[in-house]
Amino acid sequence: MRRGFFAVIIFLLFTVIFAHYMGWLLFVENFLRDIVNPGSSVAYKIGLEIDGTDEEFDNIDDLKNAYRTLKNENVQNTIDKIKLELLETENKHLKEQLNFIYVNGYNTLGATVVGKSTDPLRYYVTIDRGRDDGLQEGFPVIAENGIFVGKVTRLENKYATVQLLDDQQSKVAATIMNKDKSIGIVEGGYGLSMQMNFIPQNEIISAGDSIITSGLEKNIPHGLLIGTVDAVEKEAYQPFQRAIVTSVVNLDKLRQVSVIVGKK
Amino acid sequence: MIGLSLFLIYLNFAIISILPYPFSHINIIFLAIILFILSRESTMVVWLSLILFFIADLSGISPFGLTFFSGVTSVLCTYWFYSYVFTNRSWHSAIALSVISIFTFRLLNFLLYILAEYSHLEFHFNWHDIIKYYILEISITSLFVGAVVFVLSKKWSRFKKERISY
């Protein structure tokens, strides 16, 4: 293999990379993506069918414990729902009295997950909606009517890439549903869990607390469920504490998601 | 060449999505490249890798050029090793080539990723999972390559153990 051959290949590499960033290869790239994405979609769907999207249990005792926990949570949720309905009625009356105008609800666009990342350094999925459907970078993506799973980071005409919450570059402003309503940043890149950082040391957080989006970021509304606190890490003489967070959905097995495209 | 590249990309998606752990870590792209080098003994493999890694980079989320550059460079290194160091088609040379190619690819890719994302002052990796992934990928792909070359060497003369003439 001659030295000249090495030089030609390296020159070609840099030329192609330069041409990409100048936008000269856009037509070729879009054409190739339109061919590759359907193949990825078929493989991903077959993989989900074989794997299943249900949670797995190692033994019957785990299944029984999970059932008991869910049953107790269901009872508590019913009680909370009644309290919520009473509060909503009271809130409505108070707002009417104050002549307050409040806009609620968001427009969402349904999408199917057609592929996932093949790179071990990054966690993302590809959905079958893109620029042609009105998506923009930064739009939040939810699963199951309100569980925040990621943000749109790259757009093509018919597809979009969604950076998942457990990606190492993911950062979301969040609030813990504790007494202090602590705010912090939920970051990915910690394997199956996420970490919520910059929580003031003096605020009390416990395992089981829910974490929602704080609404302090552009495009991301307040109140989308991110996950629950698994554990709390505190170090003496540090101004902040950390919470280990687990998502309530399996980010590896997403099938249908919705993109929040704006307010109603 | 483009057709073969697309076929390998589809196969890569299928293996990652469909096969169970740990077989989902088999890097079919490098397996195909090693087999191509052993059977053809031609620099055509580098041109194949240019198209292959160009397409692979398009479906990634990392800045364009990382997978492309590290993939083609690792194939260049692998071919150099085959031509000047191993110089034979035995199954153990195939395993060694596989280890070198994937290790070079992952190392370059990782270093370029760090350089490209340097502007993000704070980035953190789950080192345990990443190292485990890389080791598993290299081990299982290399074992698979060795097994395939061993089987093929019994059937086809192209894969029989002999020195290349240079």
Short mmCIF file of C-alpha atoms in Angstrom, two decimals:
data_model
loop_
_atom_site.label_atom_id
_atom_site.label_comp_id
_atom_site.label_asym_id
_atom_site.label_seq_id
_atom_site.Cartn_x
_atom_site.Cartn_y
_atom_site.Cartn_z
CA MET A 1 0.00 0.00 0.00
CA ARG A 2 1.68 3.17 -1.15
CA ARG A 3 2.08 6.39 0.77
CA GLY A 4 0.29 8.20 -2.02
CA PHE A 5 -2.78 6.07 -1.41
CA PHE A 6 -2.90 7.09 2.28
CA ALA A 7 -2.61 10.74 1.30
CA VAL A 8 -5.43 10.45 -1.26
CA ILE A 9 -7.77 8.81 1.26
CA ILE A 10 -7.04 11.34 4.02
CA PHE A 11 -7.52 14.19 1.52
CA LEU A 12 -10.84 12.66 0.42
CA LEU A 13 -11.97 12.30 4.04
CA PHE A 14 -11.40 15.97 4.79
CA THR A 15 -12.95 17.02 1.48
CA VAL A 16 -16.15 15.09 2.19
CA ILE A 17 -16.36 16.45 5.75
CA PHE A 18 -15.80 20.00 4.44
CA ALA A 19 -18.41 19.50 1.72
CA HIS A 20 -20.92 18.30 4.33
CA TYR A 21 -20.50 21.39 6.51
CA MET A 22 -20.76 23.64 3.43
CA GLY A 23 -24.07 21.96 2.62
CA TRP A 24 -22.97 20.75 -0.81
CA LEU A 25 -23.91 17.14 -0.08
CA LEU A 26 -27.39 17.84 1.30
CA PHE A 27 -29.23 16.25 -1.61
CA VAL A 28 -27.17 13.05 -1.43
CA GLU A 29 -27.47 12.88 2.37
CA ASN A 30 -31.26 13.34 2.36
CA PHE A 31 -31.58 10.69 -0.33
CA LEU A 32 -29.48 8.20 1.67
CA ARG A 33 -31.35 8.94 4.93
CA ASP A 34 -34.67 8.35 3.15
CA ILE A 35 -33.39 4.92 2.13
CA VAL A 36 -31.80 4.00 5.49
CA ASN A 37 -34.55 5.13 7.90
CA PRO A 38 -37.27 2.70 6.72
CA GLY A 39 -34.86 -0.19 7.21
CA SER A 40 -34.08 0.99 10.72
CA SER A 41 -37.83 1.29 11.38
CA VAL A 42 -38.53 -2.33 10.39
CA ALA A 43 -35.65 -3.67 12.50
CA TYR A 44 -36.70 -1.59 15.53
CA LYS A 45 -40.34 -2.75 15.32
CA ILE A 46 -39.34 -6.40 14.98
CA GLY A 47 -37.03 -5.96 17.95
CA LEU A 48 -39.86 -4.53 20.09
CA GLU A 49 -42.20 -7.36 19.05
CA ILE A 50 -39.66 -9.98 20.06
CA ASP A 51 -38.57 -8.23 23.25
CA GLY A 52 -41.96 -6.97 24.37
CA THR A 53 -42.57 -3.69 26.14
CA ASP A 54 -43.78 -5.19 29.42
CA GLU A 55 -41.73 -5.05 32.57
CA GLU A 56 -40.01 -8.34 33.47
CA PHE A 57 -39.82 -9.99 36.88
CA ASP A 58 -37.18 -12.42 38.07
CA ASN A 59 -39.53 -14.41 40.34
CA ILE A 60 -43.12 -14.65 41.59
CA ASP A 61 -42.34 -12.77 44.83
CA ASP A 62 -41.19 -9.69 42.87
CA LEU A 63 -44.42 -9.85 40.86
CA LYS A 64 -46.51 -10.10 44.05
CA ASN A 65 -44.65 -7.19 45.65
CA ALA A 66 -45.10 -5.07 42.53
CA TYR A 67 -48.83 -5.90 42.53
CA ARG A 68 -49.22 -4.94 46.22
CA THR A 69 -47.33 -1.68 45.69
CA LEU A 70 -49.51 -0.80 42.69
CA LYS A 71 -52.68 -1.64 44.59
CA ASN A 72 -51.72 0.68 47.47
CA GLU A 73 -50.72 3.43 45.03
CA ASN A 74 -54.07 3.05 43.28
CA VAL A 75 -55.95 3.57 46.51
CA GLN A 76 -53.86 6.64 47.37
CA ASN A 77 -54.35 8.00 43.84
CA THR A 78 -58.11 7.70 44.19
CA ILE A 79 -57.97 9.70 47.43
CA ASP A 80 -55.69 12.31 45.84
CA LYS A 81 -58.00 12.55 42.83
CA ILE A 82 -60.92 13.46 45.03
CA LYS A 83 -58.86 16.13 46.81
CA LEU A 84 -57.68 17.44 43.43
CA GLU A 85 -61.23 17.73 42.11
CA LEU A 86 -62.24 19.71 45.19
CA LEU A 87 -59.25 22.00 44.81
CA GLU A 88 -59.96 22.52 41.10
CA THR A 89 -63.51 23.60 41.84
CA GLU A 90 -62.32 26.01 44.54
CA ASN A 91 -59.57 27.35 42.22
CA LYS A 92 -62.06 27.94 39.43
CA HIS A 93 -64.32 29.94 41.68
CA LEU A 94 -61.42 32.02 43.00
CA LYS A 95 -60.17 32.79 39.50
CA GLU A 96 -63.61 33.84 38.37
CA GLN A 97 -63.72 36.17 41.31
CA LEU A 98 -60.36 37.66 40.36
CA ASN A 99 -61.34 37.90 36.67
CA PHE A 100 -58.18 35.98 35.76
CA ILE A 101 -57.67 34.71 32.22
CA TYR A 102 -55.63 31.48 32.02
CA VAL A 103 -54.68 29.63 28.90
CA ASN A 104 -54.37 25.86 29.29
CA GLY A 105 -53.57 22.89 27.06
CA TYR A 106 -51.01 22.23 24.41
CA ASN A 107 -51.13 20.98 20.84
CA THR A 108 -49.36 17.69 20.34
CA LEU A 109 -48.34 15.73 17.27
CA GLY A 110 -48.25 11.94 17.49
CA ALA A 111 -45.19 10.11 16.20
CA THR A 112 -43.88 6.56 15.94
CA VAL A 113 -40.39 5.66 17.04
CA VAL A 114 -38.64 4.14 14.01
CA GLY A 115 -35.08 3.68 15.24
CA LYS A 116 -32.70 4.02 18.15
CA SER A 117 -29.05 4.90 18.62
CA THR A 118 -26.32 2.48 17.57
CA ASP A 119 -23.63 4.58 19.30
CA PRO A 120 -22.88 3.55 22.91
CA LEU A 121 -21.90 7.15 23.79
CA ARG A 122 -25.30 8.64 22.98
CA TYR A 123 -28.95 7.76 23.69
CA TYR A 124 -31.48 8.92 21.15
CA VAL A 125 -34.36 7.69 19.03
CA THR A 126 -35.59 8.60 15.55
CA ILE A 127 -39.26 9.46 15.00
CA ASP A 128 -41.26 9.59 11.77
CA ARG A 129 -42.08 13.32 11.98
CA GLY A 130 -39.82 16.10 10.76
CA ARG A 131 -39.56 19.61 9.40
CA ASP A 132 -42.44 19.01 6.97
CA ASP A 133 -44.74 18.39 9.97
CA GLY A 134 -43.83 21.69 11.60
CA LEU A 135 -41.34 20.40 14.18
CA GLN A 136 -38.55 22.61 15.47
CA GLU A 137 -35.41 21.88 17.44
CA GLY A 138 -35.97 21.96 21.18
CA PHE A 139 -39.59 20.76 21.08
CA PRO A 140 -40.32 18.44 24.02
CA VAL A 141 -41.33 14.84 23.40
CA ILE A 142 -43.65 12.98 25.75
CA ALA A 143 -44.89 9.42 26.14
CA GLU A 144 -48.20 8.19 27.55
CA ASN A 145 -49.93 11.57 27.86
CA GLY A 146 -47.45 13.51 29.89
CA ILE A 147 -44.21 11.68 30.69
CA PHE A 148 -41.30 13.73 29.42
CA VAL A 149 -38.80 11.55 27.54
CA GLY A 150 -36.60 13.96 25.57
CA LYS A 151 -36.21 16.85 23.17
CA VAL A 152 -36.00 17.15 19.38
CA THR A 153 -32.35 17.84 18.56
CA ARG A 154 -31.95 17.25 14.84
CA LEU A 155 -34.43 17.64 12.01
CA GLU A 156 -34.76 16.21 8.55
CA ASN A 157 -37.70 16.71 6.23
CA LYS A 158 -39.59 13.57 7.33
CA TYR A 159 -37.69 12.41 10.39
CA ALA A 160 -36.36 13.86 13.60
CA THR A 161 -33.84 12.76 16.19
CA VAL A 162 -34.94 12.92 19.82
CA GLN A 163 -32.27 13.18 22.50
CA LEU A 164 -33.48 11.05 25.42
CA LEU A 165 -33.29 12.13 29.05
CA ASP A 166 -30.57 9.56 29.82
CA ASP A 167 -28.26 10.90 27.09
CA GLN A 168 -25.05 12.28 28.53
CA GLN A 169 -25.70 15.72 27.05
CA SER A 170 -29.30 15.96 28.23
CA LYS A 171 -30.07 18.70 30.76
CA VAL A 172 -33.58 19.67 31.88
CA ALA A 173 -34.74 22.26 34.42
CA ALA A 174 -36.90 20.40 36.93
CA THR A 175 -38.88 20.74 40.14
CA ILE A 176 -39.30 18.14 42.85
CA MET A 177 -42.82 17.68 44.21
CA ASN A 178 -41.70 18.02 47.82
CA LYS A 179 -42.70 20.55 50.46
CA ASP A 180 -40.02 23.04 49.33
CA LYS A 181 -40.71 22.53 45.58
CA SER A 182 -36.94 22.27 45.10
CA ILE A 183 -35.59 23.18 41.69
CA GLY A 184 -32.54 21.74 40.00
CA ILE A 185 -31.20 20.29 36.74
CA VAL A 186 -31.86 16.68 35.69
CA GLU A 187 -28.86 15.38 33.75
CA GLY A 188 -28.36 12.13 31.85
CA GLY A 189 -25.22 10.11 31.25
CA TYR A 190 -25.39 7.94 34.34
CA GLY A 191 -26.46 4.67 32.78
CA LEU A 192 -30.04 3.63 33.49
CA SER A 193 -30.65 6.48 35.98
CA MET A 194 -30.40 10.24 35.79
CA GLN A 195 -29.13 12.71 38.36
CA MET A 196 -30.76 15.87 39.58
CA ASN A 197 -28.08 18.32 40.60
CA PHE A 198 -27.92 21.78 42.18
CA ILE A 199 -30.58 21.05 44.80
CA PRO A 200 -29.96 23.28 47.84
CA GLN A 201 -28.56 21.26 50.71
CA ASN A 202 -31.08 22.52 53.26
CA GLU A 203 -34.17 21.37 51.33
CA ILE A 204 -35.69 18.02 52.25
CA ILE A 205 -36.16 15.44 49.52
CA SER A 206 -37.09 11.79 49.94
CA ALA A 207 -37.08 8.63 47.87
CA GLY A 208 -40.37 8.37 46.00
CA ASP A 209 -40.81 12.13 45.39
CA SER A 210 -41.98 12.89 41.86
CA ILE A 211 -39.97 15.18 39.59
CA ILE A 212 -41.60 17.36 36.96
CA THR A 213 -40.40 19.92 34.43
CA SER A 214 -40.15 23.36 35.99
CA GLY A 215 -41.28 25.34 32.94
CA LEU A 216 -38.16 27.53 33.12
CA GLU A 217 -36.92 26.38 29.73
CA LYS A 218 -38.15 27.67 26.40
CA ASN A 219 -40.68 25.33 24.72
CA ILE A 220 -40.87 22.95 27.69
CA PRO A 221 -44.05 23.46 29.69
CA HIS A 222 -44.36 23.13 33.44
CA GLY A 223 -45.68 19.90 34.92
CA LEU A 224 -44.46 17.11 32.63
CA LEU A 225 -43.50 14.10 34.71
CA ILE A 226 -39.81 13.21 34.43
CA GLY A 227 -39.42 10.45 37.01
CA THR A 228 -39.15 9.66 40.69
CA VAL A 229 -36.37 10.03 43.24
CA ASP A 230 -34.60 6.72 43.92
CA ALA A 231 -31.98 7.94 46.36
CA VAL A 232 -30.50 11.16 47.76
CA GLU A 233 -26.77 11.89 47.96
CA LYS A 234 -25.54 14.52 50.38
CA GLU A 235 -22.03 15.53 51.23
CA ALA A 236 -21.23 17.57 54.31
CA TYR A 237 -20.11 21.19 53.68
CA GLN A 238 -21.35 21.13 50.08
CA PRO A 239 -23.92 23.76 49.10
CA PHE A 240 -25.93 21.33 46.94
CA GLN A 241 -27.22 17.77 47.19
CA ARG A 242 -28.03 15.27 44.42
CA ALA A 243 -30.96 13.01 43.73
CA ILE A 244 -30.77 9.82 41.70
CA VAL A 245 -33.78 9.79 39.40
CA THR A 246 -35.42 6.95 37.48
CA SER A 247 -37.76 7.54 34.58
CA VAL A 248 -41.25 6.06 34.92
CA VAL A 249 -41.09 4.68 31.38
CA ASN A 250 -38.53 2.36 29.83
CA LEU A 251 -36.65 4.73 27.50
CA ASP A 252 -35.28 1.72 25.60
CA LYS A 253 -38.70 0.48 24.52
CA LEU A 254 -40.57 3.54 23.29
CA ARG A 255 -43.12 2.88 20.59
CA GLN A 256 -45.48 5.84 20.31
CA VAL A 257 -44.64 9.35 21.47
CA SER A 258 -46.07 12.84 21.06
CA VAL A 259 -44.27 16.09 20.31
CA ILE A 260 -45.57 19.24 22.00
CA VAL A 261 -45.73 21.78 19.19
CA GLY A 262 -47.31 24.75 20.93
CA LYS A 263 -50.12 26.07 23.10
CA LYS A 264 -53.76 25.72 22.12
CA MET B 1 -20.54 -0.95 -3.56
CA ILE B 2 -23.40 1.33 -2.46
CA GLY B 3 -25.77 -1.64 -2.43
CA LEU B 4 -23.40 -3.68 -0.28
CA SER B 5 -22.96 -0.72 2.09
CA LEU B 6 -26.73 -0.28 2.48
CA PHE B 7 -27.16 -4.00 3.04
CA LEU B 8 -24.54 -3.95 5.82
CA ILE B 9 -26.16 -0.91 7.45
CA TYR B 10 -29.57 -2.67 7.46
CA LEU B 11 -27.97 -5.80 8.85
CA ASN B 12 -26.31 -3.73 11.59
CA PHE B 13 -29.71 -2.27 12.61
CA ALA B 14 -31.23 -5.75 12.58
CA ILE B 15 -28.51 -7.23 14.77
CA ILE B 16 -28.67 -4.39 17.32
CA SER B 17 -32.48 -4.43 17.51
CA ILE B 18 -33.34 -8.10 17.13
CA LEU B 19 -30.59 -10.30 18.51
CA PRO B 20 -30.52 -10.90 22.26
CA TYR B 21 -27.74 -9.74 24.55
CA PRO B 22 -24.76 -10.31 24.11
CA PHE B 23 -25.10 -11.09 20.40
CA SER B 24 -26.56 -7.65 19.76
CA HIS B 25 -23.02 -6.31 20.31
CA ILE B 26 -21.61 -8.07 17.22
CA ASN B 27 -20.20 -5.37 14.93
CA ILE B 28 -21.27 -6.78 11.59
CA ILE B 29 -19.66 -3.91 9.70
CA PHE B 30 -16.17 -4.75 10.88
CA LEU B 31 -16.84 -8.44 10.46
CA ALA B 32 -17.67 -7.80 6.81
CA ILE B 33 -14.61 -5.60 6.38
CA ILE B 34 -12.25 -8.24 7.80
CA LEU B 35 -13.79 -10.90 5.54
CA PHE B 36 -13.45 -8.55 2.57
CA ILE B 37 -9.78 -7.93 3.33
CA LEU B 38 -9.04 -11.64 3.71
CA SER B 39 -10.90 -12.66 0.58
CA ARG B 40 -10.03 -9.86 -1.83
CA GLU B 41 -6.70 -8.55 -0.52
CA SER B 42 -7.44 -5.30 -2.21
CA THR B 43 -7.49 -1.63 -1.29
CA MET B 44 -11.07 -1.71 -2.58
CA VAL B 45 -11.99 -2.27 1.09
CA VAL B 46 -10.99 1.32 1.83
CA TRP B 47 -13.34 2.66 -0.86
CA LEU B 48 -16.09 0.44 0.54
CA SER B 49 -15.44 1.81 4.02
CA LEU B 50 -15.67 5.40 2.72
CA ILE B 51 -19.22 4.79 1.50
CA LEU B 52 -20.17 2.60 4.46
CA PHE B 53 -19.08 4.97 7.21
CA PHE B 54 -20.43 7.99 5.33
CA ILE B 55 -23.89 6.41 5.43
CA ALA B 56 -23.41 5.25 9.05
CA ASP B 57 -22.45 8.79 10.12
CA LEU B 58 -25.63 10.22 8.61
CA SER B 59 -27.84 8.22 10.98
CA GLY B 60 -25.94 9.26 14.09
CA ILE B 61 -26.46 12.23 16.38
CA SER B 62 -22.80 13.10 16.94
CA PRO B 63 -21.22 15.84 14.82
CA PHE B 64 -20.70 14.63 11.26
CA GLY B 65 -17.23 13.34 10.56
CA LEU B 66 -16.52 11.51 13.80
CA THR B 67 -17.74 8.06 12.74
CA PHE B 68 -16.69 8.71 9.12
CA PHE B 69 -13.10 9.69 9.90
CA SER B 70 -12.50 7.12 12.65
CA GLY B 71 -14.09 4.32 10.63
CA VAL B 72 -12.08 4.89 7.46
CA THR B 73 -8.86 5.48 9.39
CA SER B 74 -9.30 2.25 11.35
CA VAL B 75 -9.86 0.32 8.10
CA LEU B 76 -6.69 1.88 6.66
CA CYS B 77 -4.76 0.77 9.77
CA THR B 78 -6.28 -2.71 9.60
CA TYR B 79 -5.30 -3.14 5.97
CA TRP B 80 -1.79 -1.94 6.76
CA PHE B 81 -1.52 -4.48 9.59
CA TYR B 82 -2.78 -7.24 7.29
CA SER B 83 -0.32 -6.31 4.55
CA TYR B 84 2.83 -5.81 6.65
CA VAL B 85 2.38 -7.53 10.03
CA PHE B 86 0.07 -10.54 9.92
CA THR B 87 0.43 -11.43 6.23
CA ASN B 88 -1.69 -14.56 6.42
CA ARG B 89 -5.33 -15.64 6.50
CA SER B 90 -5.42 -17.82 9.58
CA TRP B 91 -8.35 -17.58 11.96
CA HIS B 92 -6.11 -16.23 14.74
CA SER B 93 -4.84 -13.44 12.44
CA ALA B 94 -8.48 -12.65 11.66
CA ILE B 95 -9.20 -12.36 15.39
CA ALA B 96 -6.18 -10.09 15.89
CA LEU B 97 -7.20 -7.90 12.94
CA SER B 98 -10.71 -7.65 14.32
CA VAL B 99 -9.43 -6.58 17.76
CA ILE B 100 -7.12 -3.97 16.24
CA SER B 101 -9.74 -2.55 13.87
CA ILE B 102 -12.55 -2.18 16.41
CA PHE B 103 -10.20 -0.92 19.14
CA THR B 104 -8.76 1.73 16.77
CA PHE B 105 -12.23 2.73 15.62
CA ARG B 106 -13.64 3.12 19.14
CA LEU B 107 -10.56 4.90 20.48
CA LEU B 108 -10.45 7.40 17.61
CA ASN B 109 -14.21 7.91 17.76
CA PHE B 110 -14.10 8.58 21.49
CA LEU B 111 -11.13 10.99 21.27
CA LEU B 112 -12.71 12.90 18.39
CA TYR B 113 -16.00 13.05 20.30
CA ILE B 114 -14.22 14.59 23.30
CA LEU B 115 -12.53 17.14 21.00
CA ALA B 116 -15.75 17.97 19.15
CA GLU B 117 -17.79 18.42 22.33
CA TYR B 118 -15.06 20.25 24.27
CA SER B 119 -17.21 23.38 24.33
CA HIS B 120 -19.59 21.59 26.70
CA LEU B 121 -17.49 22.34 29.77
CA GLU B 122 -19.17 19.67 31.82
CA PHE B 123 -19.73 16.32 30.27
CA HIS B 124 -19.68 13.06 32.05
CA PHE B 125 -19.69 9.47 30.93
CA ASN B 126 -20.88 6.31 32.51
CA TRP B 127 -17.40 4.80 32.20
CA HIS B 128 -18.40 1.44 33.53
CA ASP B 129 -21.09 0.91 30.87
CA ILE B 130 -18.98 2.31 28.03
CA ILE B 131 -15.92 0.18 28.80
CA LYS B 132 -18.12 -2.88 29.29
CA TYR B 133 -19.78 -2.21 25.92
CA TYR B 134 -16.45 -1.81 24.10
CA ILE B 135 -14.91 -4.91 25.65
CA LEU B 136 -17.98 -6.99 24.88
CA GLU B 137 -18.14 -5.68 21.31
CA ILE B 138 -14.47 -6.41 20.63
CA SER B 139 -14.58 -9.87 22.26
CA ILE B 140 -17.74 -11.17 20.72
CA THR B 141 -17.08 -9.73 17.25
CA SER B 142 -13.53 -11.08 17.18
CA LEU B 143 -14.61 -14.54 18.32
CA PHE B 144 -17.30 -14.53 15.67
CA VAL B 145 -14.82 -13.40 13.02
CA GLY B 146 -12.42 -16.18 14.02
CA ALA B 147 -15.16 -18.78 13.88
CA VAL B 148 -16.44 -17.61 10.49
CA VAL B 149 -12.93 -17.53 8.98
CA PHE B 150 -12.20 -20.99 10.40
CA VAL B 151 -15.35 -22.43 8.83
CA LEU B 152 -14.81 -20.62 5.52
CA SER B 153 -11.18 -21.78 5.33
CA LYS B 154 -12.42 -25.39 5.26
CA LYS B 155 -14.75 -24.70 2.37
CA TRP B 156 -13.18 -22.02 0.17
CA SER B 157 -9.63 -21.72 -1.09
CA ARG B 158 -9.80 -17.92 -0.83
CA PHE B 159 -9.70 -18.25 2.95
CA LYS B 160 -7.07 -20.95 3.16
CA LYS B 161 -4.10 -20.18 5.40
CA GLU B 162 -1.24 -18.87 3.24
CA ARG B 163 1.04 -15.87 3.00
CA ILE B 164 0.10 -13.05 0.69
CA SER B 165 2.59 -12.35 -2.10
CA TYR B 166 4.07 -8.86 -1.92
#
